[in-house]
PDB file of C-alpha atoms in Angstrom:
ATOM      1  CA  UNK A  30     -78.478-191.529  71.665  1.00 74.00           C
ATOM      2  CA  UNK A  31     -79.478-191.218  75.189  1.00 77.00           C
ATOM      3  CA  UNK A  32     -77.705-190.321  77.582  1.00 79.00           C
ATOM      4  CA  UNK A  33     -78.446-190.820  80.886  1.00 78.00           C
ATOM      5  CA  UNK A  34     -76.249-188.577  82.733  1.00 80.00           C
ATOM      6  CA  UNK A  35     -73.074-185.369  82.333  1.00 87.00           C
ATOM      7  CA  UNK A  36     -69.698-186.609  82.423  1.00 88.00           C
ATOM      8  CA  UNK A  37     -67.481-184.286  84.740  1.00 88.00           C
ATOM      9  CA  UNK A  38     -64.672-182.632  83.200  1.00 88.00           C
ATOM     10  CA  UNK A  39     -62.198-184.406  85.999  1.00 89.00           C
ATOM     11  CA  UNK A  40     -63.469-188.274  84.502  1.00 92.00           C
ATOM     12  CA  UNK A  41     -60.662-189.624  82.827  1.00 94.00           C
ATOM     13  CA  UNK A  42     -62.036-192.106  79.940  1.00 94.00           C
ATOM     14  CA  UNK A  43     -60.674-195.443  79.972  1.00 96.00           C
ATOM     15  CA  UNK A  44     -62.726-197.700  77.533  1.00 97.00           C
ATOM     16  CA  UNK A  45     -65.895-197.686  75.542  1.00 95.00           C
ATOM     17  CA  UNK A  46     -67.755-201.210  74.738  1.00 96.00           C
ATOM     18  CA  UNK A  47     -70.559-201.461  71.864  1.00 96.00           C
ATOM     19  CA  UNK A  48     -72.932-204.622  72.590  1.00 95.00           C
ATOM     20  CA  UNK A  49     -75.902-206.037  71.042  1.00 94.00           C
ATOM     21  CA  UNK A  50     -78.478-207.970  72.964  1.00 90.00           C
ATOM     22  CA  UNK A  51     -80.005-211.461  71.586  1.00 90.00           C
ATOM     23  CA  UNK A  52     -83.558-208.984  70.597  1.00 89.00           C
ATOM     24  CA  UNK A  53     -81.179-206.800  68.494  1.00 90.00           C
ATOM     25  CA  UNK A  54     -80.607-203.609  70.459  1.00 90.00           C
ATOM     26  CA  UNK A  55     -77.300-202.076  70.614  1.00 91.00           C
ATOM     27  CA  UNK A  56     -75.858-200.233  73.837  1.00 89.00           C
ATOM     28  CA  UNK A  57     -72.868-198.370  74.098  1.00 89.00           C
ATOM     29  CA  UNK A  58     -71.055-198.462  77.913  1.00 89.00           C
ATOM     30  CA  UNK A  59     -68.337-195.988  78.411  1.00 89.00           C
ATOM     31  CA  UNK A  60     -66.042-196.626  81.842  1.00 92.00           C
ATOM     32  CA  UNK A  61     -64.430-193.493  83.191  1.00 92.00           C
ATOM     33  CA  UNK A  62     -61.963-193.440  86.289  1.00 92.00           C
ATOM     34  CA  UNK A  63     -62.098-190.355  88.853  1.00 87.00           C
ATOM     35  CA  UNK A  64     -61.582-190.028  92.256  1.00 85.00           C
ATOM     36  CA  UNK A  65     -64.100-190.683  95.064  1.00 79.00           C
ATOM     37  CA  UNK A  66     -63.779-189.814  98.473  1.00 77.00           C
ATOM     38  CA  UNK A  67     -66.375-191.502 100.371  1.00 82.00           C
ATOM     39  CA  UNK A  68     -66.391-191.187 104.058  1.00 85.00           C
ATOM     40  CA  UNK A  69     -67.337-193.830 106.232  1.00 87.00           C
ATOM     41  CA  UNK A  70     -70.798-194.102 108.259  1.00 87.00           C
ATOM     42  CA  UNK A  71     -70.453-194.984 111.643  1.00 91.00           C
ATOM     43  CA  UNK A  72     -73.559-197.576 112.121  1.00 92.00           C
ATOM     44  CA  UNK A  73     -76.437-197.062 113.916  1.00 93.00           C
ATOM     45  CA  UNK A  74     -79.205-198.387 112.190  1.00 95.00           C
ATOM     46  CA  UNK A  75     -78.371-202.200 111.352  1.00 97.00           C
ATOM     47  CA  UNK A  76     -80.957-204.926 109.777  1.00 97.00           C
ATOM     48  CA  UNK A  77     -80.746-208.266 109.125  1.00 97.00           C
ATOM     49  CA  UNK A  78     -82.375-210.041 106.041  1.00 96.00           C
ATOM     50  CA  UNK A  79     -83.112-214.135 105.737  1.00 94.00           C
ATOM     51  CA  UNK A  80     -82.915-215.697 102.779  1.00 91.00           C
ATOM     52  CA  UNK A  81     -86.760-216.468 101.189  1.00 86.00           C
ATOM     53  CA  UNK A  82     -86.868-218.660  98.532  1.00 80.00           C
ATOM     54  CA  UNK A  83     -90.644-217.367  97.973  1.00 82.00           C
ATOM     55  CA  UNK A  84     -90.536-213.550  99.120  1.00 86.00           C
ATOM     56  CA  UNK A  85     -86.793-212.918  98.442  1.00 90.00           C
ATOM     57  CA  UNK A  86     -86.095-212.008 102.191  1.00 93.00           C
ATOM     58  CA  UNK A  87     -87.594-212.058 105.593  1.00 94.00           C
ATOM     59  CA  UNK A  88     -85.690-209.033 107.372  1.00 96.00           C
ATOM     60  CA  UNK A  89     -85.460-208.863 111.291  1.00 96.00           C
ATOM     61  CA  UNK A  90     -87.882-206.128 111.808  1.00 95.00           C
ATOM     62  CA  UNK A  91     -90.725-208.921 110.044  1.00 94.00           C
ATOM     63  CA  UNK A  92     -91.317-207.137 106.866  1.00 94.00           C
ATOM     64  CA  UNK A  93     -91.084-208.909 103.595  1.00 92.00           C
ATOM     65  CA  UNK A  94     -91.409-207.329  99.860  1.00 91.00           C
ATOM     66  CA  UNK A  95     -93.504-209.280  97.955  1.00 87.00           C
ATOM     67  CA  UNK A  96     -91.601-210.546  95.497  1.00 87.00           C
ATOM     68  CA  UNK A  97     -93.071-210.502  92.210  1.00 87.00           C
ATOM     69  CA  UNK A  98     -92.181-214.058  90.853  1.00 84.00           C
ATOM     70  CA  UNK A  99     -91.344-212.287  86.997  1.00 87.00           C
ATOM     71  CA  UNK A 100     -90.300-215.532  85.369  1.00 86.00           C
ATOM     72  CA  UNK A 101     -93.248-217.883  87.045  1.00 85.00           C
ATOM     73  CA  UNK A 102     -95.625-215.717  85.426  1.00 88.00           C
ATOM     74  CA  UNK A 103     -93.987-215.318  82.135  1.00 90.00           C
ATOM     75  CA  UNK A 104     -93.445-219.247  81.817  1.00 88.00           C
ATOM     76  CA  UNK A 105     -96.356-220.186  80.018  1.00 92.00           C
ATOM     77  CA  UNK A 106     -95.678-217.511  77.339  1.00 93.00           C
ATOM     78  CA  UNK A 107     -91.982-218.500  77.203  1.00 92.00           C
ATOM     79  CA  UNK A 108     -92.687-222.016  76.816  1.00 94.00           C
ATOM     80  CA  UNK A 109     -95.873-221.482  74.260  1.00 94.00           C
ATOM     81  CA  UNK A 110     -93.472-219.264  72.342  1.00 94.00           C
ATOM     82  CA  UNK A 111     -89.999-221.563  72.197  1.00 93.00           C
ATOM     83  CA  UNK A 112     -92.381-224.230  71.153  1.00 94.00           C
ATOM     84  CA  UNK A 113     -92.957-222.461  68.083  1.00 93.00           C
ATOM     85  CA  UNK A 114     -89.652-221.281  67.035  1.00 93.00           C
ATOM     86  CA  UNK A 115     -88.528-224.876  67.578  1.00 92.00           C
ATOM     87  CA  UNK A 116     -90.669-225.988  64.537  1.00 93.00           C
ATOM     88  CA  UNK A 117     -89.664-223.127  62.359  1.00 93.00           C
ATOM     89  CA  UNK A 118     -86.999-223.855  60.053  1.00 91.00           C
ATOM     90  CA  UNK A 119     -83.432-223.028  60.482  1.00 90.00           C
ATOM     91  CA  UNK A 120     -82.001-220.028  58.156  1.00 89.00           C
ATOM     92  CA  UNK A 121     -85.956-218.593  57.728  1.00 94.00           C
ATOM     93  CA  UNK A 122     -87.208-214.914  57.821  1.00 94.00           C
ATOM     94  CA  UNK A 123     -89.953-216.462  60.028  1.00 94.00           C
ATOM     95  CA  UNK A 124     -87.228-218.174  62.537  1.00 93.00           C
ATOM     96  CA  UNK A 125     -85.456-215.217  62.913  1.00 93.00           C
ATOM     97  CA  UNK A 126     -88.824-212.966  63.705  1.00 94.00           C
ATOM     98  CA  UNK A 127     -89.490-215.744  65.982  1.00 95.00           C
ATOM     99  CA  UNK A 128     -85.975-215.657  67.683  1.00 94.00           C
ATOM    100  CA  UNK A 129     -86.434-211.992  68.300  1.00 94.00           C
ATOM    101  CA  UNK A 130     -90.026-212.628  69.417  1.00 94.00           C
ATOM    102  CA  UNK A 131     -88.343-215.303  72.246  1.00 94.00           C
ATOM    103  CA  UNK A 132     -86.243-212.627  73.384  1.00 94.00           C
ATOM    104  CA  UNK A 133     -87.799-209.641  73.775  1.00 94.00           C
ATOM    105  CA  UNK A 134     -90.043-211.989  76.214  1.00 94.00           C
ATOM    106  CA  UNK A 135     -87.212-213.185  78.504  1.00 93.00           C
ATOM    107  CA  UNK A 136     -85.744-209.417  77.912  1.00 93.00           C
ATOM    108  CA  UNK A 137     -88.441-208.065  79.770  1.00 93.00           C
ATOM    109  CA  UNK A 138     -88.245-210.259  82.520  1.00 92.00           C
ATOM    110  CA  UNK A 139     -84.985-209.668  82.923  1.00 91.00           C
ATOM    111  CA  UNK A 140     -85.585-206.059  82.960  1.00 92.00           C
ATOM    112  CA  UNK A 141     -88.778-206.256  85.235  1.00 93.00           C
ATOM    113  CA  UNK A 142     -86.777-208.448  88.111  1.00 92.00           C
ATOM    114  CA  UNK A 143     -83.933-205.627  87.697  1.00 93.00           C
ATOM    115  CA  UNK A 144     -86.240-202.733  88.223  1.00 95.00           C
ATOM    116  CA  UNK A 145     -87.499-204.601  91.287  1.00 94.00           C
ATOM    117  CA  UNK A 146     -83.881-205.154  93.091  1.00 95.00           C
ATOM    118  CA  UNK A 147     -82.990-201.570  92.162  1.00 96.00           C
ATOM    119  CA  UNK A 148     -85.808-200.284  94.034  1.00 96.00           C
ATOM    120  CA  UNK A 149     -85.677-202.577  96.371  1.00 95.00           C
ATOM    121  CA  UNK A 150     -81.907-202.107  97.700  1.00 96.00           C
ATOM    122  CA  UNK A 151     -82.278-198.531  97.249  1.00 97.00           C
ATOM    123  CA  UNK A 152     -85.030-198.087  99.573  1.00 96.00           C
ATOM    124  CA  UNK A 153     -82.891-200.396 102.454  1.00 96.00           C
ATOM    125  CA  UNK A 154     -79.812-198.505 101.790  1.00 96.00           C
ATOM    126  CA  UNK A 155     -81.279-194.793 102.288  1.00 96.00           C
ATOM    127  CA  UNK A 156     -82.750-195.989 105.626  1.00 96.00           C
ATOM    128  CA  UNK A 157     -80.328-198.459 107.183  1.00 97.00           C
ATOM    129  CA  UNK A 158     -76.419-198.238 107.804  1.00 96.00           C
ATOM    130  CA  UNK A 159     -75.390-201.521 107.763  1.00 97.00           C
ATOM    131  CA  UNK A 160     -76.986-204.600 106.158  1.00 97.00           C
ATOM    132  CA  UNK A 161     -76.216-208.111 107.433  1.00 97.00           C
ATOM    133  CA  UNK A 162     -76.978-211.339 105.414  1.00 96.00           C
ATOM    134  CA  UNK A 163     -75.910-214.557 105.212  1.00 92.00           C
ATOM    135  CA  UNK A 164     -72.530-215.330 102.955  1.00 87.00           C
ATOM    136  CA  UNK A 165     -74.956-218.262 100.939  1.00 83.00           C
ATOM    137  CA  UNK A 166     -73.885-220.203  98.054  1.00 74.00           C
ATOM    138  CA  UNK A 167     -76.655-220.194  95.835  1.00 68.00           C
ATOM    139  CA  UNK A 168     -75.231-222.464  93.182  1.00 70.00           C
ATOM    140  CA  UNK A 169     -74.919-225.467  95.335  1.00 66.00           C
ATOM    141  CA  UNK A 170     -78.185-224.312  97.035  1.00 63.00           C
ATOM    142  CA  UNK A 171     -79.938-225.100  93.747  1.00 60.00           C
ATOM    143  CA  UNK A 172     -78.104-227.866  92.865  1.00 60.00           C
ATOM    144  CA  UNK A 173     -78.330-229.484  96.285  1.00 55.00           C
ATOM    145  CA  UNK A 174     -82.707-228.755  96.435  1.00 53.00           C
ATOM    146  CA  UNK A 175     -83.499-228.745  93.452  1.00 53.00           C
ATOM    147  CA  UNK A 176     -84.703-225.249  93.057  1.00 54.00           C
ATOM    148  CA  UNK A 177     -83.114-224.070  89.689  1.00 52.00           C
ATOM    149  CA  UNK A 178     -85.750-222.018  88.498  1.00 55.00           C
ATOM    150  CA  UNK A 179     -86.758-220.731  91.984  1.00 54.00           C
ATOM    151  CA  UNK A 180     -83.359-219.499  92.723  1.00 54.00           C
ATOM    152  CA  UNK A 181     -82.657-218.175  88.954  1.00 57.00           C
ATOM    153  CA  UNK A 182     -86.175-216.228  89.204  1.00 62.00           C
ATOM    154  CA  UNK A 183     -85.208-215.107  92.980  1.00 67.00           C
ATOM    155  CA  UNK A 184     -81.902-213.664  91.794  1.00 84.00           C
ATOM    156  CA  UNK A 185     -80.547-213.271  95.697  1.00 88.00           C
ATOM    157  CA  UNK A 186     -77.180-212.441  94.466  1.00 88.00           C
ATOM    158  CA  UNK A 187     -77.996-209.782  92.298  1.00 92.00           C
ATOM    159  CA  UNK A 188     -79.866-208.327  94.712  1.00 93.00           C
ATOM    160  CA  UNK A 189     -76.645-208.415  97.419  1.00 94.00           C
ATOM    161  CA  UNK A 190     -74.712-207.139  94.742  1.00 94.00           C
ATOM    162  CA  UNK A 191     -77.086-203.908  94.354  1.00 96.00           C
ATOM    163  CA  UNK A 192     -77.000-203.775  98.276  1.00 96.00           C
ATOM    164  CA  UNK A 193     -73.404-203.860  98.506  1.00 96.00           C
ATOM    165  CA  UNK A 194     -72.038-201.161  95.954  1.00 94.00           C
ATOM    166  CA  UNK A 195     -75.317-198.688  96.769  1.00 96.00           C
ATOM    167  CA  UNK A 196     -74.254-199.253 101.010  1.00 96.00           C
ATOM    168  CA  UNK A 197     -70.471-198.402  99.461  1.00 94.00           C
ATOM    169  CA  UNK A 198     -71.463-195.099  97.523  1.00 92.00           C
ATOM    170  CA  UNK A 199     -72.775-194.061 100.920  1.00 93.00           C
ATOM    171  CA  UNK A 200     -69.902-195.190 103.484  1.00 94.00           C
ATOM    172  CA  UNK A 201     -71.870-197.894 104.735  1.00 96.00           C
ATOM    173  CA  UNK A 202     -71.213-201.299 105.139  1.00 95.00           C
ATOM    174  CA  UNK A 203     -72.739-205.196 103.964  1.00 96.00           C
ATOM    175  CA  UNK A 204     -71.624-207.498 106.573  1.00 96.00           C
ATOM    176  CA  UNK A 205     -71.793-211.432 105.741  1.00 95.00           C
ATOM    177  CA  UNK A 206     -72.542-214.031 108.188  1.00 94.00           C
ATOM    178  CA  UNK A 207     -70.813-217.066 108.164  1.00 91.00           C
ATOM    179  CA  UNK A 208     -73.456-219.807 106.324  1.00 85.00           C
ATOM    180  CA  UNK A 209     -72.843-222.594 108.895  1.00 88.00           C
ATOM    181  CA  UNK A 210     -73.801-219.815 111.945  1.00 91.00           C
ATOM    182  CA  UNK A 211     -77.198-220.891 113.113  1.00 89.00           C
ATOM    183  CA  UNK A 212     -79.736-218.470 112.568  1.00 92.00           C
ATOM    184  CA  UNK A 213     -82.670-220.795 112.297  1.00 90.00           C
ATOM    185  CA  UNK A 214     -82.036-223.055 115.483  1.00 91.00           C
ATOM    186  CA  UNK A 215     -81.131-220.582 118.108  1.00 94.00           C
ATOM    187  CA  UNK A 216     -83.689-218.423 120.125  1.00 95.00           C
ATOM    188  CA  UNK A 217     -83.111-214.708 119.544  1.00 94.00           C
ATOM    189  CA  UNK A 218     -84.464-213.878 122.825  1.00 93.00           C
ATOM    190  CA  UNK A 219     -82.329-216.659 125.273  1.00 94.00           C
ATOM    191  CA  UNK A 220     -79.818-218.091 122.495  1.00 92.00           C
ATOM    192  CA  UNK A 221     -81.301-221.811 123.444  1.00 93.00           C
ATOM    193  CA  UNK A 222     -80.511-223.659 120.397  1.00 93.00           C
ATOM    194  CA  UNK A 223     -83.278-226.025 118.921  1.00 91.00           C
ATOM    195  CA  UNK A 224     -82.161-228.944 116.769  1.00 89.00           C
ATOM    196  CA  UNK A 225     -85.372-229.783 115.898  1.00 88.00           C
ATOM    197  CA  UNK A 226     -86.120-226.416 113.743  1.00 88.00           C
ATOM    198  CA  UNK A 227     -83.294-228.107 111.598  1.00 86.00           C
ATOM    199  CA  UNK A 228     -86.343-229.761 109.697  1.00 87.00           C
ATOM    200  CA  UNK A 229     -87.386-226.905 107.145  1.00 83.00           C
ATOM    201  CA  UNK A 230     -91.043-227.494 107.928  1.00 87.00           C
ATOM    202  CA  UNK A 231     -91.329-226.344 111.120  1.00 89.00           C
ATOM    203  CA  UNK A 232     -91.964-222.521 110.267  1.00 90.00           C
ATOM    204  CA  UNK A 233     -93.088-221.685 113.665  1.00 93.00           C
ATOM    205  CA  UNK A 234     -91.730-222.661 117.228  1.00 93.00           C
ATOM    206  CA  UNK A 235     -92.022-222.195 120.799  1.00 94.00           C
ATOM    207  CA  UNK A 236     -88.402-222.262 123.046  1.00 94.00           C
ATOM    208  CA  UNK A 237     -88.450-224.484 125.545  1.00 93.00           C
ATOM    209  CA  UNK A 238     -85.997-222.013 127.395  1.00 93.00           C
ATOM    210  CA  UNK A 239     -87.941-218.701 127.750  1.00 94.00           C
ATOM    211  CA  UNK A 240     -91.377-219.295 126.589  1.00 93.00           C
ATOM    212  CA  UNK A 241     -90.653-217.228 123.488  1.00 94.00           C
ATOM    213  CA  UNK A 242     -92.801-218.117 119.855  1.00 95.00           C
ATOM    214  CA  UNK A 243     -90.985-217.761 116.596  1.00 94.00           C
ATOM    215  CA  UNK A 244     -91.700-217.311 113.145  1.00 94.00           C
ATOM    216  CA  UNK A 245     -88.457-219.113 111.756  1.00 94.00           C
ATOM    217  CA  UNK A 246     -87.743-216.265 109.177  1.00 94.00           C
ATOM    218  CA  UNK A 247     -87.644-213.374 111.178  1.00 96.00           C
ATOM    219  CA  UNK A 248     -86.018-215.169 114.365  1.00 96.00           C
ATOM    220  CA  UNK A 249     -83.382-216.127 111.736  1.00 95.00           C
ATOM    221  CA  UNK A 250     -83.167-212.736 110.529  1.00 96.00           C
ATOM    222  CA  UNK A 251     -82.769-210.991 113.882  1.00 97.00           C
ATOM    223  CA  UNK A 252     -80.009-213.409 114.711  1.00 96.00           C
ATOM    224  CA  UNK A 253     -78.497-212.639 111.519  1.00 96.00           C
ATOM    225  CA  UNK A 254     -78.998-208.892 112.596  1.00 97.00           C
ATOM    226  CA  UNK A 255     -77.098-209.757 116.049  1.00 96.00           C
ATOM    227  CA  UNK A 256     -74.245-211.455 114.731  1.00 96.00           C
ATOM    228  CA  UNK A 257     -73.690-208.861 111.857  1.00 95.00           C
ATOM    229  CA  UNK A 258     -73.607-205.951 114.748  1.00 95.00           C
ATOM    230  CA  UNK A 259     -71.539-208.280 116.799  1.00 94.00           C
ATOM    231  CA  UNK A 260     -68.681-208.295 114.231  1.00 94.00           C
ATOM    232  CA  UNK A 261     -68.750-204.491 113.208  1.00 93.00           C
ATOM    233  CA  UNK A 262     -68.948-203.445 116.947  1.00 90.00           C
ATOM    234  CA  UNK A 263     -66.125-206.171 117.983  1.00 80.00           C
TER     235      UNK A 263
END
């Protein structure tokens, strides 16, 4: 076996679970309970991240990652490749080759998009103390757009689960905004709220208050940003 780290004579085991995933590999997890005293972070450093349905986030400083769309690129294959086990008969060597074929593909998608949000989160985590994001639904979000795939390839709430228990480990702190706040229609710089950026088109605006151009994402993620600090700081 390998494994991947020392277990500490204080762990107290409390269950071990054998699984086997659909491309036939077996994994053994083992849960332990111990005690973990983490102290608390007192935030300096906060940043705000916007929802991207294309580049996962937009955070309030104007970076974005990138995002590698795994699936998008994989479709083809998938699709080329469930064709064929869908003619293959049922019970066959052949099938089942196939089957395993199928799975290993959407196995290491799943793997790359994992890899990605790892690194990702880890890399906010060691350099800011408190992360602030909008509390989004993403089931109704792809239900109520149409973006399925988008949103299943995105995988936004994996990623906020990775941020959330690697900010915890360290003390610090996710902090959700509520979804109906609005972080696309007010100015960052004034607070002027524009109705009109309620169209999802508009990606840029001027406000008619201070003079100030936007880019919608990262105005929306430094209000995010504002709002987060104004609830931890409250």
């Amino acid at each position: 076996m390998k494994q991947h780290r020392s277990i500490p004579e204080n762990y107290k085991l409390k269950s071990v679970t054998v699984s086997q995933n659909p491309s036939g590999k077996y994994f053994v997890s083992i849960l332990f309970e111990y005690e973990n005293q983490v102290q608390e972070t007192e935030p300096q450093a906060f940043l705000g991240l916007d929802f991207s349905m294309h580049e996962l986030y937009v955070d309030s400083d104007g970076n974005e990652p990138k995002y590698p769309r795994y699936y998008r690129k994989a479709e083809k294959q998938l699709k080329r490749e469930q064709r064929k086990l869908s003619k293959m008969q049922k019970g066959s060597n052949n099938r089942n080759k196939q089957r395993i074929k199928v799975a290993k593909l959407y196995e290491k998608v799943s793997n790359q998009r994992r890899d990605f949000l790892h690194k990702q989160s880890r890399q906010i985590v060691n350099t800011y103390d408190c992360i602030c994001i909008e509390s989004l639904d993403m089931k109704a979000m792809s239900q109520l757009y149409n973006f399925g795939k988008s949103v299943s390839d995105n995988s936004w709430g994996v990623f906020t689960t990775f941020l959330q228990y690697k900010l915890e480990e360290q003390g610090k702190q996710l902090v959700k905004v509520d979804p109906y706040f609005a972080s696309s229609q007010s100015c960052s710089e004034c607070g002027y709220k524009n109705n009109e950026t309620k169209d999802l088109s508009v990606r840029q605006w001027t406000c008619p208050s201070c003079g100030t151009h936007h880019n919608r994402d990262v105005n929306a993620a430094i209000n995010i940003r504002n709002e987060g600090m104004r609830i931890v700081l409250a």
